Tab-separated table of C-alpha atoms and ligand atoms in Angstrom:
chain	number	residue	atom	x	y	z
A	1	UNK	CA	-22.609	-6.483	6.403
A	2	UNK	CA	-20.534	-8.061	9.225
A	3	UNK	CA	-21.609	-11.586	10.188
A	4	UNK	CA	-21.469	-13.019	13.712
A	5	UNK	CA	-19.132	-15.691	12.395
A	6	UNK	CA	-16.698	-13.048	11.172
A	7	UNK	CA	-16.840	-11.194	14.494
A	8	UNK	CA	-16.058	-14.418	16.316
A	9	UNK	CA	-13.020	-15.050	14.115
A	10	UNK	CA	-11.769	-11.511	14.756
A	11	UNK	CA	-12.366	-11.821	18.494
A	12	UNK	CA	-10.378	-15.010	18.920
A	13	UNK	CA	-7.417	-13.928	16.727
A	14	UNK	CA	-4.100	-13.064	18.347
A	15	UNK	CA	-2.139	-12.241	15.223
A	16	UNK	CA	-3.794	-10.102	12.557
A	17	UNK	CA	-2.037	-9.219	9.325
A	18	UNK	CA	-3.458	-6.690	6.872
A	19	UNK	CA	-2.361	-6.151	3.271
A	20	UNK	CA	-3.478	-2.899	1.676
A	21	UNK	CA	-3.411	-1.572	-1.863
A	22	UNK	CA	-4.364	1.612	-3.647
A	23	UNK	CA	-8.103	1.022	-3.040
A	24	UNK	CA	-7.789	1.840	0.671
A	25	UNK	CA	-6.757	5.396	-0.251
A	26	UNK	CA	-9.345	5.839	-3.032
A	27	UNK	CA	-11.857	7.432	-0.635
A	28	UNK	CA	-9.164	9.958	0.354
A	29	UNK	CA	-9.127	11.039	-3.272
A	30	UNK	CA	-5.866	9.303	-4.216
A	31	UNK	CA	-6.372	7.710	-7.621
A	32	UNK	CA	-5.790	3.947	-7.765
A	33	UNK	CA	-3.160	2.649	-10.137
A	34	UNK	CA	-5.744	2.125	-12.895
A	35	UNK	CA	-7.051	5.682	-12.426
A	36	UNK	CA	-3.651	7.241	-11.802
A	37	UNK	CA	-3.349	9.167	-15.019
A	38	UNK	CA	-5.672	12.064	-15.382
A	39	UNK	CA	-5.450	15.469	-17.033
A	40	UNK	CA	-1.907	16.325	-17.961
A	41	UNK	CA	-0.807	12.715	-17.743
A	42	UNK	CA	-3.681	10.995	-19.476
A	43	UNK	CA	-1.638	10.110	-22.540
A	44	UNK	CA	0.987	8.206	-20.556
A	45	UNK	CA	0.935	4.595	-19.453
A	46	UNK	CA	1.937	4.325	-15.754
A	47	UNK	CA	3.916	1.199	-16.516
A	48	UNK	CA	5.950	3.339	-18.957
A	49	UNK	CA	6.705	5.919	-16.251
A	50	UNK	CA	7.410	3.606	-13.352
A	51	UNK	CA	10.517	1.804	-14.585
A	52	UNK	CA	14.266	2.499	-14.269
A	53	UNK	CA	14.462	2.427	-18.075
A	54	UNK	CA	11.814	5.136	-18.375
A	55	UNK	CA	13.722	7.289	-15.886
A	56	UNK	CA	16.996	6.833	-17.735
A	57	UNK	CA	15.339	7.590	-21.087
A	58	UNK	CA	13.464	10.670	-19.876
A	59	UNK	CA	14.356	11.592	-16.292
A	60	UNK	CA	12.549	14.930	-16.342
A	61	UNK	CA	9.248	13.395	-17.442
A	62	UNK	CA	9.375	10.745	-14.704
A	63	UNK	CA	10.582	13.198	-12.040
A	64	UNK	CA	7.755	15.624	-12.915
A	65	UNK	CA	5.136	12.866	-12.799
A	66	UNK	CA	6.232	11.884	-9.303
A	67	UNK	CA	6.522	15.522	-8.243
A	68	UNK	CA	2.910	16.054	-9.312
A	69	UNK	CA	1.823	12.971	-7.345
A	70	UNK	CA	3.745	14.272	-4.303
A	71	UNK	CA	2.062	17.679	-4.614
A	72	UNK	CA	-1.332	16.043	-4.862
A	73	UNK	CA	-0.643	14.069	-1.666
A	74	UNK	CA	0.134	17.239	0.265
A	75	UNK	CA	-3.613	18.009	0.392
A	76	UNK	CA	-4.764	14.475	1.103
A	77	UNK	CA	-5.841	13.150	4.499
A	78	UNK	CA	-6.589	9.630	5.755
A	79	UNK	CA	-10.181	8.400	5.402
A	80	UNK	CA	-12.379	6.473	7.844
A	81	UNK	CA	-10.873	3.177	6.638
A	82	UNK	CA	-7.328	4.267	7.532
A	83	UNK	CA	-8.460	5.387	10.996
A	84	UNK	CA	-10.333	2.129	11.570
A	85	UNK	CA	-7.129	0.203	10.793
A	86	UNK	CA	-5.215	2.322	13.317
A	87	UNK	CA	-7.869	1.454	15.905
A	88	UNK	CA	-7.741	-2.212	14.962
A	89	UNK	CA	-3.992	-2.256	15.645
A	90	UNK	CA	-4.696	-1.346	19.289
A	91	UNK	CA	-6.814	-4.470	19.825
A	92	UNK	CA	-4.244	-7.129	19.016
A	93	UNK	CA	-1.020	-8.251	20.650
A	94	UNK	CA	0.391	-8.901	17.189
A	95	UNK	CA	-0.766	-6.684	14.343
A	96	UNK	CA	1.109	-5.988	11.119
A	97	UNK	CA	0.036	-3.730	8.296
A	98	UNK	CA	1.729	-4.533	5.013
A	99	UNK	CA	1.102	-1.890	2.396
A	100	UNK	CA	1.780	-1.525	-1.300
A	101	UNK	CA	0.872	2.138	-0.994
A	102	UNK	CA	3.476	4.857	-1.082
A	103	UNK	CA	1.318	7.630	0.356
A	104	UNK	CA	2.096	7.471	4.151
A	105	UNK	CA	-1.628	7.676	4.986
A	106	UNK	CA	-1.520	4.647	7.307
A	107	UNK	CA	1.222	6.285	9.373
A	108	UNK	CA	-0.635	9.610	9.380
A	109	UNK	CA	-3.765	7.801	10.633
A	110	UNK	CA	-1.758	6.313	13.495
A	111	UNK	CA	-0.679	2.799	12.494
A	112	UNK	CA	2.726	1.977	13.973
A	113	UNK	CA	3.483	-1.459	12.602
A	114	UNK	CA	3.635	-0.578	8.913
A	115	UNK	CA	5.686	-2.588	6.432
A	116	UNK	CA	6.133	-0.618	3.207
A	117	UNK	CA	6.651	-2.980	0.293
A	118	UNK	CA	6.882	-0.382	-2.451
A	119	UNK	CA	8.733	2.463	-0.742
A	120	UNK	CA	7.413	5.932	-0.044
A	121	UNK	CA	6.686	8.790	-2.391
A	122	UNK	CA	7.772	11.389	0.163
A	123	UNK	CA	11.329	10.029	0.199
A	124	UNK	CA	13.898	10.711	-2.474
A	125	UNK	CA	17.122	8.787	-2.988
A	126	UNK	CA	19.930	8.589	-5.530
A	127	UNK	CA	19.445	6.486	-8.655
A	128	UNK	CA	21.531	3.605	-7.280
A	129	UNK	CA	19.512	3.702	-4.039
A	130	UNK	CA	22.557	4.210	-1.825
A	131	UNK	CA	21.805	7.654	-0.445
A	132	UNK	CA	18.623	9.254	0.832
A	133	UNK	CA	18.185	12.971	0.164
A	134	UNK	CA	16.361	15.156	2.670
A	135	UNK	CA	16.383	18.328	0.561
A	136	UNK	CA	16.578	18.979	-3.140
A	137	UNK	CA	16.076	21.779	-5.624
A	138	UNK	CA	14.411	20.732	-8.874
A	139	UNK	CA	13.968	24.197	-10.336
A	140	UNK	CA	16.703	23.486	-12.947
A	141	UNK	CA	15.631	19.937	-13.784
A	142	UNK	CA	16.271	16.621	-12.084
A	143	UNK	CA	18.562	17.241	-9.092
A	144	UNK	CA	21.703	15.265	-8.313
A	145	UNK	CA	22.747	13.447	-5.150
A	146	UNK	CA	25.007	15.613	-2.954
A	147	UNK	CA	27.014	12.529	-1.992
A	148	UNK	CA	27.569	10.558	-5.214
A	149	UNK	CA	26.400	12.875	-7.981
A	150	UNK	CA	23.880	10.391	-9.401
A	151	UNK	CA	20.444	11.688	-10.348
A	152	UNK	CA	17.869	11.751	-7.569
A	153	UNK	CA	14.711	9.668	-7.955
A	154	UNK	CA	11.667	8.850	-5.836
A	155	UNK	CA	12.343	6.141	-3.242
A	156	UNK	CA	9.650	3.861	-4.619
A	157	UNK	CA	9.891	0.419	-6.169
A	158	UNK	CA	9.502	0.563	-9.925
A	159	UNK	CA	8.386	-2.250	-12.194
A	160	UNK	CA	11.260	-4.648	-12.723
A	161	UNK	CA	12.988	-3.687	-9.451
A	162	UNK	CA	13.500	-5.828	-6.370
A	163	UNK	CA	11.411	-5.089	-3.301
A	164	UNK	CA	13.300	-3.967	-0.167
A	165	UNK	CA	14.605	-7.284	1.173
A	166	UNK	CA	13.815	-6.621	4.850
A	167	UNK	CA	10.263	-5.573	4.069
A	168	UNK	CA	9.379	-8.573	1.913
A	169	UNK	CA	11.072	-11.071	4.265
A	170	UNK	CA	9.159	-9.641	7.232
A	171	UNK	CA	5.930	-9.578	5.222
A	172	UNK	CA	6.212	-13.292	4.385
A	173	UNK	CA	7.184	-14.217	7.955
A	174	UNK	CA	4.279	-12.372	9.594
A	175	UNK	CA	1.812	-13.635	6.965
A	176	UNK	CA	2.778	-17.200	7.790
A	177	UNK	CA	2.061	-16.532	11.481
A	178	UNK	CA	-1.332	-14.861	10.922
A	179	UNK	CA	-4.543	-16.116	12.535
A	180	UNK	CA	-6.437	-13.666	10.343
A	181	UNK	CA	-5.186	-12.145	7.090
A	182	UNK	CA	-7.192	-9.245	5.608
A	183	UNK	CA	-6.552	-8.087	2.057
A	184	UNK	CA	-7.977	-4.624	1.405
A	185	UNK	CA	-8.226	-2.585	-1.791
A	186	UNK	CA	-5.702	-4.459	-3.841
A	187	UNK	CA	-6.296	-5.946	-7.261
A	188	UNK	CA	-3.831	-8.695	-6.271
A	189	UNK	CA	-2.142	-8.448	-9.636
A	190	UNK	CA	1.260	-7.209	-8.461
A	191	UNK	CA	3.690	-9.878	-7.229
A	192	UNK	CA	5.043	-10.834	-4.786
A	193	UNK	CA	2.432	-8.992	-2.649
A	194	UNK	CA	-0.335	-11.028	-4.260
A	195	UNK	CA	1.265	-14.228	-2.896
A	196	UNK	CA	1.050	-13.100	0.725
A	197	UNK	CA	-2.595	-14.127	1.262
A	198	UNK	CA	-1.843	-17.562	-0.215
A	199	UNK	CA	1.132	-17.880	2.111
A	200	UNK	CA	-1.098	-16.937	5.065
A	201	UNK	CA	-3.712	-19.499	4.017
A	202	UNK	CA	-1.026	-22.208	3.943
A	203	UNK	CA	-0.103	-21.188	7.494
A	204	UNK	CA	-3.727	-21.759	8.578
A	205	UNK	CA	-5.034	-18.172	8.556
A	206	UNK	CA	-8.619	-17.183	7.965
A	207	UNK	CA	-8.582	-15.005	4.858
A	208	UNK	CA	-10.863	-11.961	4.566
A	209	UNK	CA	-11.048	-9.830	1.432
A	210	UNK	CA	-12.408	-6.272	1.367
A	211	UNK	CA	-12.861	-4.955	-2.157
A	212	UNK	CA	-15.980	-3.774	-4.027
A	213	UNK	CA	-14.760	-5.735	-7.057
A	214	UNK	CA	-13.726	-9.399	-7.347
A	215	UNK	CA	-10.024	-10.204	-7.680
A	216	UNK	CA	-8.031	-13.308	-8.508
A	217	UNK	CA	-8.037	-14.108	-4.770
A	218	UNK	CA	-11.751	-13.667	-4.101
A	219	UNK	CA	-12.613	-17.340	-4.517
A	220	UNK	CA	-9.962	-18.301	-1.945
A	221	UNK	CA	-11.355	-15.983	0.735
A	222	UNK	CA	-13.226	-17.320	3.763
A	223	UNK	CA	-15.105	-14.020	4.028
A	224	UNK	CA	-15.663	-11.507	1.238
A	225	UNK	CA	-16.824	-7.979	2.079
A	226	UNK	CA	-17.538	-6.401	-1.322
A	227	UNK	CA	-17.790	-2.816	-0.072
A	228	UNK	CA	-15.583	0.299	0.020
A	229	UNK	CA	-13.049	-0.020	2.846
A	230	UNK	CA	-13.941	3.451	4.178
A	231	UNK	CA	-17.416	2.096	4.952
A	232	UNK	CA	-16.830	-1.489	5.994
A	233	UNK	CA	-13.737	-1.079	8.204
A	234	UNK	CA	-15.399	1.378	10.628
A	235	UNK	CA	-18.368	-0.998	10.786
A	236	UNK	CA	-16.084	-3.900	11.597
A	237	UNK	CA	-14.386	-1.945	14.389
A	238	UNK	CA	-17.760	-0.755	15.745
A	239	UNK	CA	-19.091	-4.334	15.751
A	240	UNK	CA	-15.977	-5.512	17.635
A	241	UNK	CA	-16.288	-2.654	20.152
A	242	UNK	CA	-19.903	-3.641	20.851
A	243	UNK	CA	-18.819	-7.186	21.812
A	244	UNK	CA	-15.890	-6.215	24.003
B	1	NAD	P1	-4.797	-1.348	-8.123
B	1	NAD	O1	-5.053	0.030	-8.648
B	1	NAD	O2	-4.291	-2.381	-9.055
B	1	NAD	O3	-6.171	-1.904	-7.530
B	1	NAD	C1	-6.952	-1.143	-6.659
B	1	NAD	C2	-8.013	-2.060	-6.078
B	1	NAD	O4	-8.748	-1.328	-5.118
B	1	NAD	C3	-9.022	-2.583	-7.109
B	1	NAD	O5	-9.149	-3.993	-6.962
B	1	NAD	C4	-10.311	-1.869	-6.729
B	1	NAD	O6	-11.464	-2.703	-6.959
B	1	NAD	C5	-10.125	-1.637	-5.261
B	1	NAD	N1	-10.853	-0.493	-4.718
B	1	NAD	C6	-11.182	0.669	-5.335
B	1	NAD	N2	-11.833	1.470	-4.482
B	1	NAD	C7	-11.892	0.818	-3.298
B	1	NAD	C8	-12.414	1.133	-2.015
B	1	NAD	N3	-13.032	2.299	-1.780
B	1	NAD	N4	-12.278	0.215	-1.017
B	1	NAD	C9	-11.668	-0.958	-1.227
B	1	NAD	N5	-11.150	-1.325	-2.425
B	1	NAD	C10	-11.261	-0.435	-3.434
B	1	NAD	O7	-3.889	-1.196	-6.835
B	1	NAD	P2	-2.832	-2.174	-6.136
B	1	NAD	O8	-3.387	-3.570	-6.103
B	1	NAD	O9	-2.440	-1.498	-4.897
B	1	NAD	O10	-1.564	-2.215	-7.107
B	1	NAD	C11	-1.123	-1.083	-7.826
B	1	NAD	C12	0.279	-0.532	-7.512
B	1	NAD	O11	0.192	0.892	-7.622
B	1	NAD	C13	0.824	-0.790	-6.136
B	1	NAD	O12	2.095	-1.283	-6.311
B	1	NAD	C14	0.915	0.575	-5.418
B	1	NAD	O13	2.224	0.777	-4.893
B	1	NAD	C15	0.758	1.595	-6.512
B	1	NAD	N6	-0.144	2.732	-6.155
B	1	NAD	C16	-0.150	3.263	-4.883
B	1	NAD	C17	-1.034	4.313	-4.562
B	1	NAD	C18	-1.027	4.904	-3.156
B	1	NAD	O14	0.020	4.918	-2.502
B	1	NAD	N7	-2.178	5.382	-2.665
B	1	NAD	C19	-1.914	4.805	-5.520
B	1	NAD	C20	-1.868	4.256	-6.814
B	1	NAD	C21	-0.976	3.217	-7.105
């Protein structure tokens, strides 16, 4: 599964940048974006729930959808792929993990250098994104911000919204400096995250893709590992440990 050539590339790298998407959490039981609507929510299109317009039109529906995702996450733990990434971080002087996920599982697994592009489901802020709320009571519907009175919403990036400026600037800067860039479990359909591997390639990085299914970026990858990340990442770390 892991070639000698790939091991050599990983061994000589100083700066490793990883981009993760929903696929890295699939083996923890977190549905990917495409699978996100099951049961109660199966008749809704996620793109129709994850927009500021949807929230303004039907705040309770959107709040409840996110509350159900938050509840689901309470029982979820990192998988072997998350832990392998935490171990990988220890090996390199410069290691950055850019994630599109909002589930905190990289942090729970032990990664320190995490750049969250799409926010975090566990955080809640006011609708105009000025105030973060630590506590809220949603028993009577969508709660309001204690500071400005606006409705509270999940602190995630919805379709049509700007990404947090610091996060995306840092993500582009570290991608440009990467010796190795690894894209894991992302369909590479959501911009601007999907541009990061291309940016890294322009900076001279070796590009590795880990995804059981081909993406728009697969034919640009120097190495393709078409396997679940929970299987291949521990193998990669084990192979590197053997050659220490
Ligand atoms: P996506 O759902 O568009 O694509 C998931 C990708 O993961 C697919 O290409 C699939 O082939 C791959 N995949 C599935 N199982 C895998 C596995 N075991 N190992 C490796 N790859 C696997 O997800 P995306 O590209 O991240 O974009 C969707 C958006 O939805 C993102 O913006 C993200 O914020 C959001 N989202 C986040 C979570 C989360 O936080 N866990 C979950 C669902 C959606």
